[in-house]
XYZ file of C-alpha atoms in Angstrom:
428
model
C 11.286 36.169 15.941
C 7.561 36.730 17.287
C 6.466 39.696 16.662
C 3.229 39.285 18.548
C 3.621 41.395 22.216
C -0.212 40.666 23.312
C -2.227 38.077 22.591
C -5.783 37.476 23.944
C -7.585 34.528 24.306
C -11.517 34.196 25.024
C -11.606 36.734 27.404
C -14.659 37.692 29.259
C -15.329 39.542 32.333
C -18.215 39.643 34.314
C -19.751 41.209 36.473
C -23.355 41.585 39.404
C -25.434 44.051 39.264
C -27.069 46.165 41.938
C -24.709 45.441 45.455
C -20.919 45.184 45.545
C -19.312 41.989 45.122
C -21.100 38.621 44.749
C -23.876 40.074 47.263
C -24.640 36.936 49.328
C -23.005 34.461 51.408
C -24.681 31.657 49.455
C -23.173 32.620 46.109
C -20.274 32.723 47.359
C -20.231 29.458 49.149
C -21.869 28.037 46.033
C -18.526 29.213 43.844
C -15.845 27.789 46.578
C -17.699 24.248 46.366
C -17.575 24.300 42.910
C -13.901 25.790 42.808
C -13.063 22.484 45.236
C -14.391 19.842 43.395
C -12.857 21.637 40.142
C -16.258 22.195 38.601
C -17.460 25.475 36.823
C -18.475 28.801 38.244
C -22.205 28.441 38.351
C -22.920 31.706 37.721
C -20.788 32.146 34.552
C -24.155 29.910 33.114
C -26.494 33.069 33.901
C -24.841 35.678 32.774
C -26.852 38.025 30.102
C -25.049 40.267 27.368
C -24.596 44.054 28.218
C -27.544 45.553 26.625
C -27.953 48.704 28.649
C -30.875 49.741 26.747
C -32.392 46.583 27.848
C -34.417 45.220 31.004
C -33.031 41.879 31.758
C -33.660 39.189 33.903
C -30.497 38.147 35.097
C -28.281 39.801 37.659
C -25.091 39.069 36.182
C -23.739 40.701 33.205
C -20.969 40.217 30.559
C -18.753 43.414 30.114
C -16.898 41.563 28.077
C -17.277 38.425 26.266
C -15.017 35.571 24.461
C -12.736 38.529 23.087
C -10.169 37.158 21.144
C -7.151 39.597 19.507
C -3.441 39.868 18.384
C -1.344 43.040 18.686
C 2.108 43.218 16.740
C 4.898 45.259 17.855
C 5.320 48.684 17.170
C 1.526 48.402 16.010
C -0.803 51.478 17.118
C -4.570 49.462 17.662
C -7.535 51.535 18.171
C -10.189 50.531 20.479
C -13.853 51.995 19.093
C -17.410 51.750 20.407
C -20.057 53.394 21.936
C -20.441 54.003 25.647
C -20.922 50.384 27.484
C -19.341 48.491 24.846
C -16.416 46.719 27.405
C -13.478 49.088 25.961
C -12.675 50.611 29.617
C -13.278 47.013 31.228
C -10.604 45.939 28.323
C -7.944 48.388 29.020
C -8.159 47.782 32.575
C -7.650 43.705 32.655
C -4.765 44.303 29.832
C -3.188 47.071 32.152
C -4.206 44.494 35.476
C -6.199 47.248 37.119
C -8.926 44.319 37.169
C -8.592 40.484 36.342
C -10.598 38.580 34.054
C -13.212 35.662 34.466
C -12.285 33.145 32.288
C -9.803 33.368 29.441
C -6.350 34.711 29.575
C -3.588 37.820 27.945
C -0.335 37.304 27.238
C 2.175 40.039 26.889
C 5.699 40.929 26.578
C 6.868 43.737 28.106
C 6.214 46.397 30.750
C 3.081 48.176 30.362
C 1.924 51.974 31.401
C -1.408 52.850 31.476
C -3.199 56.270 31.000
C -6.741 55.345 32.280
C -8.281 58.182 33.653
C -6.544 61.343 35.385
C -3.943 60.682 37.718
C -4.117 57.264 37.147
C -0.848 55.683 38.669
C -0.855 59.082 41.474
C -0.852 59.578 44.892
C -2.454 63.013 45.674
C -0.254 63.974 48.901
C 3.434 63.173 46.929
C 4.654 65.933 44.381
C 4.515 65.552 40.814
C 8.285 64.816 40.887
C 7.843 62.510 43.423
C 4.873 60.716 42.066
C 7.278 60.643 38.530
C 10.039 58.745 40.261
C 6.992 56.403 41.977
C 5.540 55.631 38.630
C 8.916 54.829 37.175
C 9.595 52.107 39.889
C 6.323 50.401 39.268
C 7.370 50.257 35.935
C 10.841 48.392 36.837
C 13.104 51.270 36.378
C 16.233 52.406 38.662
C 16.077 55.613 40.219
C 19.172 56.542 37.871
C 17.088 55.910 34.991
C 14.287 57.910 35.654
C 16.495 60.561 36.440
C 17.787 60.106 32.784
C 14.299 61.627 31.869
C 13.112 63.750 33.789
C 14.162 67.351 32.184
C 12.112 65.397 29.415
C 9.268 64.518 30.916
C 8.653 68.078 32.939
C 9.529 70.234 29.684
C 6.576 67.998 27.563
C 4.067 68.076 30.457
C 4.873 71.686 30.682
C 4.060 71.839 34.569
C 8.046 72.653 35.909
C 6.819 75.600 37.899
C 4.585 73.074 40.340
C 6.534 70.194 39.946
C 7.343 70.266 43.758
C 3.893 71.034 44.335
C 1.540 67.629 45.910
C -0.680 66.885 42.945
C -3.802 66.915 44.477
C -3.496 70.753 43.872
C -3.024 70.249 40.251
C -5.803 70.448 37.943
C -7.601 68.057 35.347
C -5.351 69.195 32.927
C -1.910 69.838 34.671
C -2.900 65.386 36.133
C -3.537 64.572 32.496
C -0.544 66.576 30.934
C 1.795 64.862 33.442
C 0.111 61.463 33.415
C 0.991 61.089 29.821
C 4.228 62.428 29.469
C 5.297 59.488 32.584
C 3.267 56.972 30.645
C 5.133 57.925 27.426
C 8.716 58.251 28.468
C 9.581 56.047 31.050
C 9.941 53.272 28.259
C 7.270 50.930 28.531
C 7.204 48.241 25.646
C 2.904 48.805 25.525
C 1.666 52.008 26.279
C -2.351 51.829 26.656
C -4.627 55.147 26.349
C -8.068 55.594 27.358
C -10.127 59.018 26.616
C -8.494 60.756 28.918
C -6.687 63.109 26.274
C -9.846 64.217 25.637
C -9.534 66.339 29.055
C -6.394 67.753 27.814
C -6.425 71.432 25.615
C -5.717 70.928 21.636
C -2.451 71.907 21.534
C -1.390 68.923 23.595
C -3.745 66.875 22.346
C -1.974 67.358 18.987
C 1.304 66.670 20.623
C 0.401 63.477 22.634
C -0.556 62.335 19.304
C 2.810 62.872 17.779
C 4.545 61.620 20.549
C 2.480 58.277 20.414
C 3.314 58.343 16.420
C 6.783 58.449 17.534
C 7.156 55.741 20.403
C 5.441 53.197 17.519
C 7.159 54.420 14.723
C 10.892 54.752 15.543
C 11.075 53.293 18.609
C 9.020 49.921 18.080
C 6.577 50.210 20.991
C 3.223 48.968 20.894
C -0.035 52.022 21.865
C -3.476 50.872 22.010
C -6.025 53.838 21.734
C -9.404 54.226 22.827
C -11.307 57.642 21.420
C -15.096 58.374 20.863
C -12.914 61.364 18.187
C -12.614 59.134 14.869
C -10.942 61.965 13.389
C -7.884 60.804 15.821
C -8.641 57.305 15.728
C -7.853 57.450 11.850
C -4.598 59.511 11.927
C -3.111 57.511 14.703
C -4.660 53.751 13.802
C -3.683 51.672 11.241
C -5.605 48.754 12.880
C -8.767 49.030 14.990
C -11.205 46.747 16.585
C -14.919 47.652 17.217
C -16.631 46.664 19.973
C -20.332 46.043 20.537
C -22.187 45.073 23.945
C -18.672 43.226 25.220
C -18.309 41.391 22.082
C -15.520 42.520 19.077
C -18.008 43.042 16.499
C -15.195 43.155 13.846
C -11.522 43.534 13.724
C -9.692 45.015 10.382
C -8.166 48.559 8.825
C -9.184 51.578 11.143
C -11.410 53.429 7.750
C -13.261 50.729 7.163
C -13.973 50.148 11.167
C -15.035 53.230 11.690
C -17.321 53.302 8.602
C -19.058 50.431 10.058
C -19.045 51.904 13.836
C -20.814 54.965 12.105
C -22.987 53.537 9.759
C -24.674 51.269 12.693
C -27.856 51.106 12.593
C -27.935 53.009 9.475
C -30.400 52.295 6.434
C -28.870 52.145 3.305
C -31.793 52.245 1.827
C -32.225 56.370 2.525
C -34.606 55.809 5.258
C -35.811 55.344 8.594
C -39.047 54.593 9.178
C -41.104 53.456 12.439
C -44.422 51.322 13.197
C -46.754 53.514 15.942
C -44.976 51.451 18.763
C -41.680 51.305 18.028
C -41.142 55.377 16.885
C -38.806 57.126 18.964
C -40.460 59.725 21.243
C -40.618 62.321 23.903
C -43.362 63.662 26.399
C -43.302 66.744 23.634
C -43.918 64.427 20.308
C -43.260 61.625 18.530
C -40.876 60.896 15.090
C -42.789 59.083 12.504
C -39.819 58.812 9.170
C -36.838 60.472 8.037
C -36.128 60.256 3.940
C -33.465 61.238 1.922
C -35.067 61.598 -1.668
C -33.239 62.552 -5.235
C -34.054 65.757 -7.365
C -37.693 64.164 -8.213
C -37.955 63.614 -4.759
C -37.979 59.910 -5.593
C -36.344 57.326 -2.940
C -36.293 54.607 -5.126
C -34.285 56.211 -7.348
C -30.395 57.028 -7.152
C -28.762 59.919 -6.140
C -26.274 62.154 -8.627
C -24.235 65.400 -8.143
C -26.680 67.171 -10.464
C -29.450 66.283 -7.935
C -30.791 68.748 -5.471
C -31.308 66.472 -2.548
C -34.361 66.473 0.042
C -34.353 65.224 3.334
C -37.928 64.536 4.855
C -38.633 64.672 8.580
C -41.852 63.523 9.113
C -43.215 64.274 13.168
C -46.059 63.744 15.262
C -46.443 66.705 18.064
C -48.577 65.608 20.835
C -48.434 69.108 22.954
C -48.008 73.021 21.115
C -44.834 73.573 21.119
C -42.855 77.216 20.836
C -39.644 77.603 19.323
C -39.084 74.090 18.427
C -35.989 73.503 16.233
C -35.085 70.614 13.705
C -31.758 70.533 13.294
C -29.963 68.499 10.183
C -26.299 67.779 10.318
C -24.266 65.843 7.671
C -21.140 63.940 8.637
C -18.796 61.737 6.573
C -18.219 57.932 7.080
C -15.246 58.624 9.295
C -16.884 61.359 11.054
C -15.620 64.250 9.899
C -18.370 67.160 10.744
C -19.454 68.614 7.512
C -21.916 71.156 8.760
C -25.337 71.666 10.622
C -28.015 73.657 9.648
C -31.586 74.271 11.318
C -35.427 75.665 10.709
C -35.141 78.007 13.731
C -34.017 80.995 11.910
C -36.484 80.184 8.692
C -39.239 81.002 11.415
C -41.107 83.918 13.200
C -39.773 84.554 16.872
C -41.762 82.783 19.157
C -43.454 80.782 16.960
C -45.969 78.072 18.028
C -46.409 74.717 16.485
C -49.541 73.116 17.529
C -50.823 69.656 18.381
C -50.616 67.458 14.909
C -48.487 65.592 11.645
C -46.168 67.796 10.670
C -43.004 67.463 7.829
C -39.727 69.502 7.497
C -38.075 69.442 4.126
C -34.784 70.622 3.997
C -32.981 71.160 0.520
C -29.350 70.660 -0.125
C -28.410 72.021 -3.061
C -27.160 70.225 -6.281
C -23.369 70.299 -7.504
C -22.398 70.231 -3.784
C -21.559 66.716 -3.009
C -18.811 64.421 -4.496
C -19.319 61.417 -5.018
C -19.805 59.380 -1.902
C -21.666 58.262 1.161
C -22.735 60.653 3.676
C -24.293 60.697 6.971
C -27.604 62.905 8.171
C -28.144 63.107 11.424
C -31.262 65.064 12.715
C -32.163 66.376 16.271
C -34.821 68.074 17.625
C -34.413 71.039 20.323
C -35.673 73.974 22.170
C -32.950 76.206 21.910
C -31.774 77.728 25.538
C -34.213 75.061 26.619
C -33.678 71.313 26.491
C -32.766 68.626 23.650
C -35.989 66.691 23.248
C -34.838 63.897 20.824
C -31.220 63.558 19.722
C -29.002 61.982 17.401
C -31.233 60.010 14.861
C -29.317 59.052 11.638
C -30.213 58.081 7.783
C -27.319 57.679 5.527
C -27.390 58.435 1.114
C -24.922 57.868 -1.495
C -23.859 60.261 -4.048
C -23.313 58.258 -7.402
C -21.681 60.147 -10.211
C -20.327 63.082 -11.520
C -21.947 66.195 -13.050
C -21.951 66.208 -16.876
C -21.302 68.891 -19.743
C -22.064 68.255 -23.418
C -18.496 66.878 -23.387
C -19.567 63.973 -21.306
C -18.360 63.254 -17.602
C -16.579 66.030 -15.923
C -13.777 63.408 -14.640
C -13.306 60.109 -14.877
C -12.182 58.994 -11.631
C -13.785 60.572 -7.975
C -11.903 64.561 -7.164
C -10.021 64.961 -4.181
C -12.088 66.184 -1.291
C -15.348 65.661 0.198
C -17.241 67.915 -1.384
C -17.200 68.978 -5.127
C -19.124 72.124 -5.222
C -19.676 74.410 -8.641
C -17.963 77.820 -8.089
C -18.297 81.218 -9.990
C -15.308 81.887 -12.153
C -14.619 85.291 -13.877
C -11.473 85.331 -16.634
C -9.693 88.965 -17.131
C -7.194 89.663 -19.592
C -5.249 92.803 -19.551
């Protein structure tokens, strides 16, 4: 038996910029004469990929281009990227919210969709009524439904306004119910956009054990978008990244989201910028940032016995007061470590001037484990404005501390980081 439920084949959807729809008469004319005489769209020729950072010169754009993908059943596929990337445009031609361009999806079963909040609801019927609506489209008898119901209302958690029109409800209450339809009423593919991120922890938590559940013992197929790769990775076992409406690369969810994260990311320990290419503000302008060993050496490795020094070297083109630079250190799968700042290292009010300046921040040795880790540095005016955000160097940790016995351990400790600890040993 195949145990392939959807199947895509060089899908691409695109789309014109600026007005609604085609925008002219003569385009469209231009497309029906072509469509007669069984020729080509003409504009599918002129289409650019979705760059947003990017002036182009075309007025049609791919969201999405030649995507190409297998989903098993019972399989739970996450959907990464960063904003723009096609993963909405995705989930709504698999969930036939919008069609495609060219190319084509095959899939067995009924589908339910959780796309944004109160997708699938009509604001004037109740949330009862708007359950037994959503069941229908789905291709269930009012009897069945029925069946479910206590279910649904006790995991959304809203019985007390269940007779109550949703438009009343809020974010949360649309979201909590949303999900717990999408989720019960039996759909064979159950597709999730990052809408749970609306939702409070607690039911975050349980959505995510629910969805655990419909794949594991009941055989049903969820595909998950999240920007949170800390969910991605307990949910996923397969994920595909995205990048400017193109799958970048398809494989196991840890080593898609190491990639996703490590984008644009120098191995190397640094990031360095010619005079036009360095990013920058109206405020100033950032020149490097280096992650060097104990000598403060970059071309040399990195160990657990190393006190490590990241270098932030800036250009300030106005005075400046209270300026922070802020470090923060993530792991490969995005796991927050910590963050840590110059502000309180400094006299209130303080006032950088006009010129080069460096920050050197010290992390101290017999921290790390062995490893790759992520820095990521902004700079800020604190109660004020971000000024620039979000720029990222990656280093390596290579071995273990050593004693006059030789290595500490032979094989990499549990946990991310390996810090040295006081001990003190009473007898009585």
């Amino acid at each position: 038996m195949n145990s392939i439920v959807i199947k895509v084949e060089r899908l691409s959807k695109q789309y014109r910029l600026g007005e609604v729809g085609t925008g002219t008469i003569s385009h469209d004319l231009n497309r029906w004469w072509a469509k007669i005489r069984g020729k080509e769209d003409p504009f599918l020729r002129i289409g650019e990929t979705n760059e947003q950072n990017k002036k182009g010169s075309s007025e049609y754009v791919w969201a999405l281009e030649d995507i190409n993908f297998e989903v098993k059943k019972g399989e739970v596929l996450g959907i990464i990227g960063k904003n723009g990337a096609g993963k909405s445009t995705l989930l709504k031609i698999l969930s036939k919210v919008t069609g495609p361009t060219t190319g084509e999806i095959k899939a067995k079963g009924r589908i339910a969709a959780l796309l944004e909040v109160g997708t699938g609801f009509h604001p004037e019927l109740t949330g009862r009524e708007n359950i037994y609506l959503n069941g229908t489209i789905l291709g269930m008898t009012k009897m069945e439904v029925s069946k479910k119901l206590e279910e649904i209302v006790d995991f959304a958690g809203v019985e007390r306004y269940l007779d109550t029109p949703v438009k009343r409800y809020s974010s949360g209450m649309m979201v909590r119910l949303g999900f717990a339809v999408a989720a019960h009423l039996e759909p064979e593919i159950l597709i999730v956009d990052e809408v749970l991120a609306v939702g409070d922890a607690e039911f975050q938590a349980k959505c995510i054990g629910k969805m655990q559940d419909i794949s594991q013992k009941n055989g049903r197929t969820v595909l998950f978008v999240s920007h949170n790769m800390g969910t991605v990775k307990s949910l996923c076992t397969r994920s595909i990244l995205l990048k400017n409406g193109s799958v970048n690369k398809i494989g196991s969810t840890q080593d898609i989201i190491e990639t996703y994260l490590s984008d644009n990311i120098d191995i190397e320990r640094i990031a360095k910028w010619g005079k036009d290419e360095r990013p920058k503000s109206e405020e100033l302008e950032l020149i490097s940032i280096k992650v060097l060993n104990g000598k403060k050496k970059l071309e040399q490795a990195i160990t657990t016995d190393d006190n490590i020094y990241v270098e932030i070297e800036y250009l300030l083109k106005k005075d400046i007061k209270n300026l922070r630079v802020a470090l923060s250190l993530y792991t490969p799968d995005g796991v927050h470590l910590f963050s840590n700042s110059d502000f309180y290292t400094q006299p209130i009010n303080r006032l950088r001037s006009v010129g080069l300046y460096k920050s050197i921040c010290q992390l101290n040795k017999r921290f790390f484990n062995v490893g790759k880790y992520i820095v990521r540095i902004d700079f800020e005016i604190p109660k004020d404005r971000p000024i620039l955000m979000n720029h990222r160097v990656s280093f390596v940790v290579n071995e273990l501390i050593k004693n006059q016995f030789g290595p500490l351990m032979s094989n990499k400790p549990p946990g991310i980081l390996h810090p040295e600890l006081s001990w003190e040993i009473e007898q009585s």
